CSV table of C-alpha atoms in Angstrom, one decimal:
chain,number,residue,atom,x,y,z
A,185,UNK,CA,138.3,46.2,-69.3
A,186,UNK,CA,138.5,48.5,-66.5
A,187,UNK,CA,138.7,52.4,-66.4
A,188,UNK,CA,142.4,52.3,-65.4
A,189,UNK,CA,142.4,50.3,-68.8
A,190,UNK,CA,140.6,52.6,-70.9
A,191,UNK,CA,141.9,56.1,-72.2
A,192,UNK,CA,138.9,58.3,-73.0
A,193,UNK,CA,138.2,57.1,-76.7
A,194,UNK,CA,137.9,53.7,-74.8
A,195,UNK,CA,141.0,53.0,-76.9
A,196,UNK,CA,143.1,50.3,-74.3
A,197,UNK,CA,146.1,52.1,-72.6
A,198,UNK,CA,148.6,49.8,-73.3
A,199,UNK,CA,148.7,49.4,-77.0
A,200,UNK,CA,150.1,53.3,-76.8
A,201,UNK,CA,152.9,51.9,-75.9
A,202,UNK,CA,153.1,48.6,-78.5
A,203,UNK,CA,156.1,48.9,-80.8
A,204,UNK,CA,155.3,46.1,-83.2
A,205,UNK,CA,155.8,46.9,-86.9
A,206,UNK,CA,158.6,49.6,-85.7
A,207,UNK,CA,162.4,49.6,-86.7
A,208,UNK,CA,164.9,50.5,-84.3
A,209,UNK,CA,168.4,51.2,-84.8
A,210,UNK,CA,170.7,51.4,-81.8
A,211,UNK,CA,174.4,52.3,-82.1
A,212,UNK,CA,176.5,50.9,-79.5
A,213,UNK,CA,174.0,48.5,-79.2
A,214,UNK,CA,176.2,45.2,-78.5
A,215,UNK,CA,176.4,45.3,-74.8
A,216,UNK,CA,175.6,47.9,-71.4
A,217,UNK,CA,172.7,50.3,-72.0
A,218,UNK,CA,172.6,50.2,-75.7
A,219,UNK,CA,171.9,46.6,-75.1
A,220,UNK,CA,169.4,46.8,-72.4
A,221,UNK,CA,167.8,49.6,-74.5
A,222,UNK,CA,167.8,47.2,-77.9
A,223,UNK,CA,166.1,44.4,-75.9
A,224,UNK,CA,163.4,46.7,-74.3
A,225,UNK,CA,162.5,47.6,-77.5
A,226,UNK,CA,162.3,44.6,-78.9
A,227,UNK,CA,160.0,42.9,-76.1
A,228,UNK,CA,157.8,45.3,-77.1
A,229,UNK,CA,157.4,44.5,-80.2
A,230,UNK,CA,160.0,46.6,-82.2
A,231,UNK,CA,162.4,44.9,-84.8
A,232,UNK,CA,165.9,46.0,-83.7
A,233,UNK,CA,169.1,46.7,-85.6
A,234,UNK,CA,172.0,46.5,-83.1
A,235,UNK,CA,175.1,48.9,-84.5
A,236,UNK,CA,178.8,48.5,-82.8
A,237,UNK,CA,182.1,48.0,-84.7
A,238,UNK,CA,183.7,44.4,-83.6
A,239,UNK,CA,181.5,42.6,-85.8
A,240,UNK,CA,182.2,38.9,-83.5
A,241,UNK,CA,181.1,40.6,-80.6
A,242,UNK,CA,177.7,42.6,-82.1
A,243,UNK,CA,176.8,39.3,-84.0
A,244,UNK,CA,177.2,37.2,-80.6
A,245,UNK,CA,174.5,40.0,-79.2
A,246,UNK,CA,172.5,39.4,-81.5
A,247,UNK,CA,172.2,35.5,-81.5
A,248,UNK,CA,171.6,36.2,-77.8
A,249,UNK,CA,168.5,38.2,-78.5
A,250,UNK,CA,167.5,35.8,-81.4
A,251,UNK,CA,167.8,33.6,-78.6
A,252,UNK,CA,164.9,35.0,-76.4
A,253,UNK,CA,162.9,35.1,-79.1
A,254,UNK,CA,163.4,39.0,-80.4
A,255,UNK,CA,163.7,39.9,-84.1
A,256,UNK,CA,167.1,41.2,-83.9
A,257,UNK,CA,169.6,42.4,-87.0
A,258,UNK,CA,173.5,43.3,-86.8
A,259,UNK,CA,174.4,46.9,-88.8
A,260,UNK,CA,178.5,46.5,-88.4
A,261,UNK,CA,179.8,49.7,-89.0
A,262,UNK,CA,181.5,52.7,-87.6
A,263,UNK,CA,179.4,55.8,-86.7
A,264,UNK,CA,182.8,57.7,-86.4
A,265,UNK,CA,183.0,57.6,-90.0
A,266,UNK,CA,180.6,60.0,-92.2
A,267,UNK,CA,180.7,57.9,-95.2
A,268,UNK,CA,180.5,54.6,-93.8
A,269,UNK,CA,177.3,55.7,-91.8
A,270,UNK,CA,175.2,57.4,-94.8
A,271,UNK,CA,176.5,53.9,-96.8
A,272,UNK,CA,174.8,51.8,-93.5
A,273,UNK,CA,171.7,53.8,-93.3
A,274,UNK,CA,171.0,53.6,-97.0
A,275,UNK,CA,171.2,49.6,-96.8
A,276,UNK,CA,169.1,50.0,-94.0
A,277,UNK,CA,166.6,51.8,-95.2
A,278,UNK,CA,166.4,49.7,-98.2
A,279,UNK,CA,164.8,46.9,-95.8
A,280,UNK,CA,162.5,49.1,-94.1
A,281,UNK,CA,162.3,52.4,-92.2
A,282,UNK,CA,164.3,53.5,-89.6
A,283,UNK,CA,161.4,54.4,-87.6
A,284,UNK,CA,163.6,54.7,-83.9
A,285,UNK,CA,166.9,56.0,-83.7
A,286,UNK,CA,168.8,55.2,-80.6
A,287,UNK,CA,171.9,57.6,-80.7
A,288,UNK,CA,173.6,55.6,-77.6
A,289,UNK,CA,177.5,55.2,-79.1
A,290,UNK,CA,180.1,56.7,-76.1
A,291,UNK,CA,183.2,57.1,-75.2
A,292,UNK,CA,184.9,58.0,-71.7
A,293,UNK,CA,188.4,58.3,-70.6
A,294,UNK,CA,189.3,59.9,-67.5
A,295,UNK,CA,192.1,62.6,-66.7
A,296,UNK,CA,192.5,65.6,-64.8
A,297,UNK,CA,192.0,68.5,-67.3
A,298,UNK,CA,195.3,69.7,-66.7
A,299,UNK,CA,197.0,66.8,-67.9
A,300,UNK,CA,194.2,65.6,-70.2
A,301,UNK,CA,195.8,63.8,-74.0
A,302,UNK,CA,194.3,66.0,-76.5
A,303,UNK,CA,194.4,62.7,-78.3
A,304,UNK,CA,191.7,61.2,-75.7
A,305,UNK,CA,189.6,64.6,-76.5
A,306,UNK,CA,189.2,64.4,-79.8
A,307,UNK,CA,187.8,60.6,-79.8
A,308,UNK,CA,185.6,61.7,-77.5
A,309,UNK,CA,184.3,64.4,-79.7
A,310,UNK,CA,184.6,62.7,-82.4
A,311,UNK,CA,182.6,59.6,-81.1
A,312,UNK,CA,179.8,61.7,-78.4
A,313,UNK,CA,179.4,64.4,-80.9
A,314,UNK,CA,180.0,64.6,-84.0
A,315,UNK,CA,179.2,60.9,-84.9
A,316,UNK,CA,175.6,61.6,-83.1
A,317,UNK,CA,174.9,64.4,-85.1
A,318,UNK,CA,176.1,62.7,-88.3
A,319,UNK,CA,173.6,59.9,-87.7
A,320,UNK,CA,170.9,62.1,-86.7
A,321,UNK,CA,171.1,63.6,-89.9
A,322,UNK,CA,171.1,60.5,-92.0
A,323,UNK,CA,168.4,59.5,-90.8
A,324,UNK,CA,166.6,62.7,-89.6
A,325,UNK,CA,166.7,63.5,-93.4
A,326,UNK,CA,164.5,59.9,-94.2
A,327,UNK,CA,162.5,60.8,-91.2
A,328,UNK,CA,161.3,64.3,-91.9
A,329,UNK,CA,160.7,62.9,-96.2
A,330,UNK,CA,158.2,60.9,-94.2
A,331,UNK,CA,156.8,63.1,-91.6
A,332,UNK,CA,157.3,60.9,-88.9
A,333,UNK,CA,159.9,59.5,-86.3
A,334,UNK,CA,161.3,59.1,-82.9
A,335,UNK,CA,165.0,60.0,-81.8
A,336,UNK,CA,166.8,58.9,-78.7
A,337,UNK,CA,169.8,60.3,-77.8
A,338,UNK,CA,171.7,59.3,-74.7
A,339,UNK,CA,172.7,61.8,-72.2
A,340,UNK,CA,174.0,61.6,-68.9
A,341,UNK,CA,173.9,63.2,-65.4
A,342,UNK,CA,177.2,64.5,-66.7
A,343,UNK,CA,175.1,66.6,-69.1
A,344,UNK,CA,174.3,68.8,-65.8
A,345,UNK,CA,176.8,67.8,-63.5
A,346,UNK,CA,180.5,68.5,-63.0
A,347,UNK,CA,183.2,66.2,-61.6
A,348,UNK,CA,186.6,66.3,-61.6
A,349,UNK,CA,188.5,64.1,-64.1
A,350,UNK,CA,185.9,63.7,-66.9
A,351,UNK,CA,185.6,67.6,-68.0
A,352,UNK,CA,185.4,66.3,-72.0
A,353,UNK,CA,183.3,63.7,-71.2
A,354,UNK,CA,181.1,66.4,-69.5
A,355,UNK,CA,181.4,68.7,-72.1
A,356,UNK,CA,179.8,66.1,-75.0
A,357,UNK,CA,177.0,65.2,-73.1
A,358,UNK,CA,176.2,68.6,-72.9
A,359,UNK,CA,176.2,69.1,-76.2
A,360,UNK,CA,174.1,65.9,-76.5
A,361,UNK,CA,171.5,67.8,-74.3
A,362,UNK,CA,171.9,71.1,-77.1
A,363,UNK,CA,171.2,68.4,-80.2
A,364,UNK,CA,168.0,67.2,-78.7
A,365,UNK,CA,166.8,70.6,-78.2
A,366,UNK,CA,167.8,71.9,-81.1
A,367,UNK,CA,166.6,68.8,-83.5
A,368,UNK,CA,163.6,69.7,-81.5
A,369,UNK,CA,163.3,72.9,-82.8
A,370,UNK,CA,163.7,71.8,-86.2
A,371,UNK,CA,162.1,69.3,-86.7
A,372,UNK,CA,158.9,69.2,-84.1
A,373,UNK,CA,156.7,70.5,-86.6
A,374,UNK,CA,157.6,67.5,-89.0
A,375,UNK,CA,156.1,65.1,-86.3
A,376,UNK,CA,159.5,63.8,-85.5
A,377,UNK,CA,160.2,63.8,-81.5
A,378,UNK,CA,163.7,64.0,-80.4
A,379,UNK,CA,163.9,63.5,-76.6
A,380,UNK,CA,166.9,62.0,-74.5
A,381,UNK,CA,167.3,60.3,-71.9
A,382,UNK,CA,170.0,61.2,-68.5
A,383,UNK,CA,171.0,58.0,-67.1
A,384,UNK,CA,172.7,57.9,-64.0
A,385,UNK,CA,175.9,55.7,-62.5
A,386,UNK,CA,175.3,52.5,-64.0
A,387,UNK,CA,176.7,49.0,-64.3
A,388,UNK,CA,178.5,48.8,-67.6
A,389,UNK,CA,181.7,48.0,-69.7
A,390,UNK,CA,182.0,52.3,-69.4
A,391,UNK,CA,182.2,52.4,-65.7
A,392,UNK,CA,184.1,49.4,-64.6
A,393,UNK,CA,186.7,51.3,-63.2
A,394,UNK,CA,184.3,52.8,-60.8
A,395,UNK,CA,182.5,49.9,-60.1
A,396,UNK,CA,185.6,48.0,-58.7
A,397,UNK,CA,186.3,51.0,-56.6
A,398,UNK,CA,184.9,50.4,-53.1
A,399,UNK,CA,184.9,53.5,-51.5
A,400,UNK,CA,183.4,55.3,-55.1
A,401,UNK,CA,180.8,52.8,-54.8
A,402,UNK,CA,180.0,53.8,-51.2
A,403,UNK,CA,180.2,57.6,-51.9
A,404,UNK,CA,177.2,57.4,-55.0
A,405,UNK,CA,175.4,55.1,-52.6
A,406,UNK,CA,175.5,57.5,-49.8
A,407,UNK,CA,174.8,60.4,-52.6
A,408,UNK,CA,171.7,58.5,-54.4
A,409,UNK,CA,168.8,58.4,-53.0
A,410,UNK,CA,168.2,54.9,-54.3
A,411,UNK,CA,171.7,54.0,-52.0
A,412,UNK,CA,172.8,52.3,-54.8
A,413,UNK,CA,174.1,51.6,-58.7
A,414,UNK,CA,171.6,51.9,-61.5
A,415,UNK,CA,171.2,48.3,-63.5
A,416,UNK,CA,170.8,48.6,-67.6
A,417,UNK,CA,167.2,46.9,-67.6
A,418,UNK,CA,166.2,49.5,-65.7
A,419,UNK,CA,166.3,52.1,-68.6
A,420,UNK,CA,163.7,50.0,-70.7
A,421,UNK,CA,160.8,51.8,-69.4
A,422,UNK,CA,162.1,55.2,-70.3
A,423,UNK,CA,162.9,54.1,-74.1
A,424,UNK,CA,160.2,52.0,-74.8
A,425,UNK,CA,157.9,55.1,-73.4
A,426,UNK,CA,159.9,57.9,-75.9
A,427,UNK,CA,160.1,55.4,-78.8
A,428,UNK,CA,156.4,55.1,-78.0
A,429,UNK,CA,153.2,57.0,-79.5
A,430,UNK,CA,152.8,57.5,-75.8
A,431,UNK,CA,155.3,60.1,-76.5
A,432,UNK,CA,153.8,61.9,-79.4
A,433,UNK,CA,153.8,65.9,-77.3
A,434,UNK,CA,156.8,65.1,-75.7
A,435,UNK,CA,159.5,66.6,-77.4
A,436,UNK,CA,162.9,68.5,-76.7
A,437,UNK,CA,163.2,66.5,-73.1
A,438,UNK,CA,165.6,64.7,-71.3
A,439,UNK,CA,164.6,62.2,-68.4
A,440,UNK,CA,166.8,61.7,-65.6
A,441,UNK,CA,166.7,58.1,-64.7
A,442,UNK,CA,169.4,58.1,-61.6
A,443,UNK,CA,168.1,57.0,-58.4
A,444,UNK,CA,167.0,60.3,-58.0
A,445,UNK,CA,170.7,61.8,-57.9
A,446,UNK,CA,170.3,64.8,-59.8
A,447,UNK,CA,167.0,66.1,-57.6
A,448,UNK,CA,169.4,65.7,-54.2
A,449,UNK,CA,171.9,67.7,-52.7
């Protein structure tokens, strides 16, 4: 073992960051960067409970990381819906703690705010906001009975940034930014981190329509430093590392992980 191996208990490095015998739950977990998140996780080493609401389509994900090896469980069930998500989290628990939450369920829908379907607003409040708290609390409450736990939530650029057509959008991921902060306040002291991480423009089922646009896809690679679109996997490292004991003082955060878009003007 080298020094580079060794932290200064002689205690190897790595293991901090070791998730066997940890449960994960991720909602929106079927596909994009709940997805990639949910197999990061389990690679290293957590068991992972994949949430999404077409129950073909989650099952399919999870027979795909079943397939790789990866102990991997379906939760069918819509975090929109208070009830059905305290119901979930009860059955859930009744397995085994919910050691990692993963609060990754979105919505987008794009409009100029003008014009924008209140109808569109409130699923997106509904969905980015208010069913992220709910599930927080569900299982926050289990968490803090056991004095330990580790909450993800997904942010976004957006939860910094401005741009025209997506001012609701905007708007929840800011709010996303004010429930990690504010579960951080809360709930530090019961050795439960809440952290979040920012990604930037990546390739998912969300941003498809900005994908197929060539000349958006030239502006954000002329805007990111990277010069180019952000890939799923590539948020593995930030959530293994906050699901991690390697996080234990970090608390209240949100990591950008966009190319370096946000540090730029």
């Amino acid at each position: 073992m080298t020094g580079a191996d060794r932290s200064r208990d002689g205690y190897v490095g790595l293991t901090l960051f070791d998730l066997s015998g940890r449960r994960a739950l991720i909602t929106g977990g079927r596909s994009g960067i709940g997805r990639a998140i949910a197999t990061g996780l389990a690679e290293a080493g957590a068991t992972v409970i994949l949430n999404a609401r077409d129950a073909g389509r989650l099952e399919a994900a999870v027979a795909e990381l079943r397939a790789l090896g990866l102990d991997a469980h379906a939760a069918c069930f819509d975090v929109t819906d208070a009830a059905a998500t305290a119901a979930a989290i009860e059955r859930i628990e009744a397995d085994g703690p919910i050691d990692i939450l993963v609060n990754n369920a979105g919505l987008q829908h794009r409009a100029l705010a003008a014009d924008f379907p209140l109808d569109a607003f409130d699923r997106i409040m509904a969905l980015n906001v208010r069913a992220a708290f709910v599930i927080a609390q569900a299982v926050g409450r289990r968490m803090l009975a056991r004095n330990r736990g580790k909450i993800i939530n997904i942010a976004s650029v957006q939860s910094e940034l401005g741009r025209a057509s997506i001012t609701p959008y905007t708007m929840s991921k800011g709010a996303v930014r004010q429930l990690t902060r504010g579960l951080c306040a809360e709930w530090g002291g019961r050795n439960i981190q809440v952290n979040a991480i920012a990604p930037g423009y990546f390739r998912t089922e969300l941003t498809a329509a900005l994908t197929e646009d060539a000349e958006f896809s030239a502006w954000l690679a002329a805007r990111t430093p990277a010069g180019r679109w952000g890939e799923p996997d590539e948020l593995k490292g930030a959530a293994i590392f906050l699901a991690s004991a390697a996080a234990d003082f970090v608390n209240g955060q949100m990591i950008f992980v966009d190319g370096g878009l946000t540090s730029v003007v």
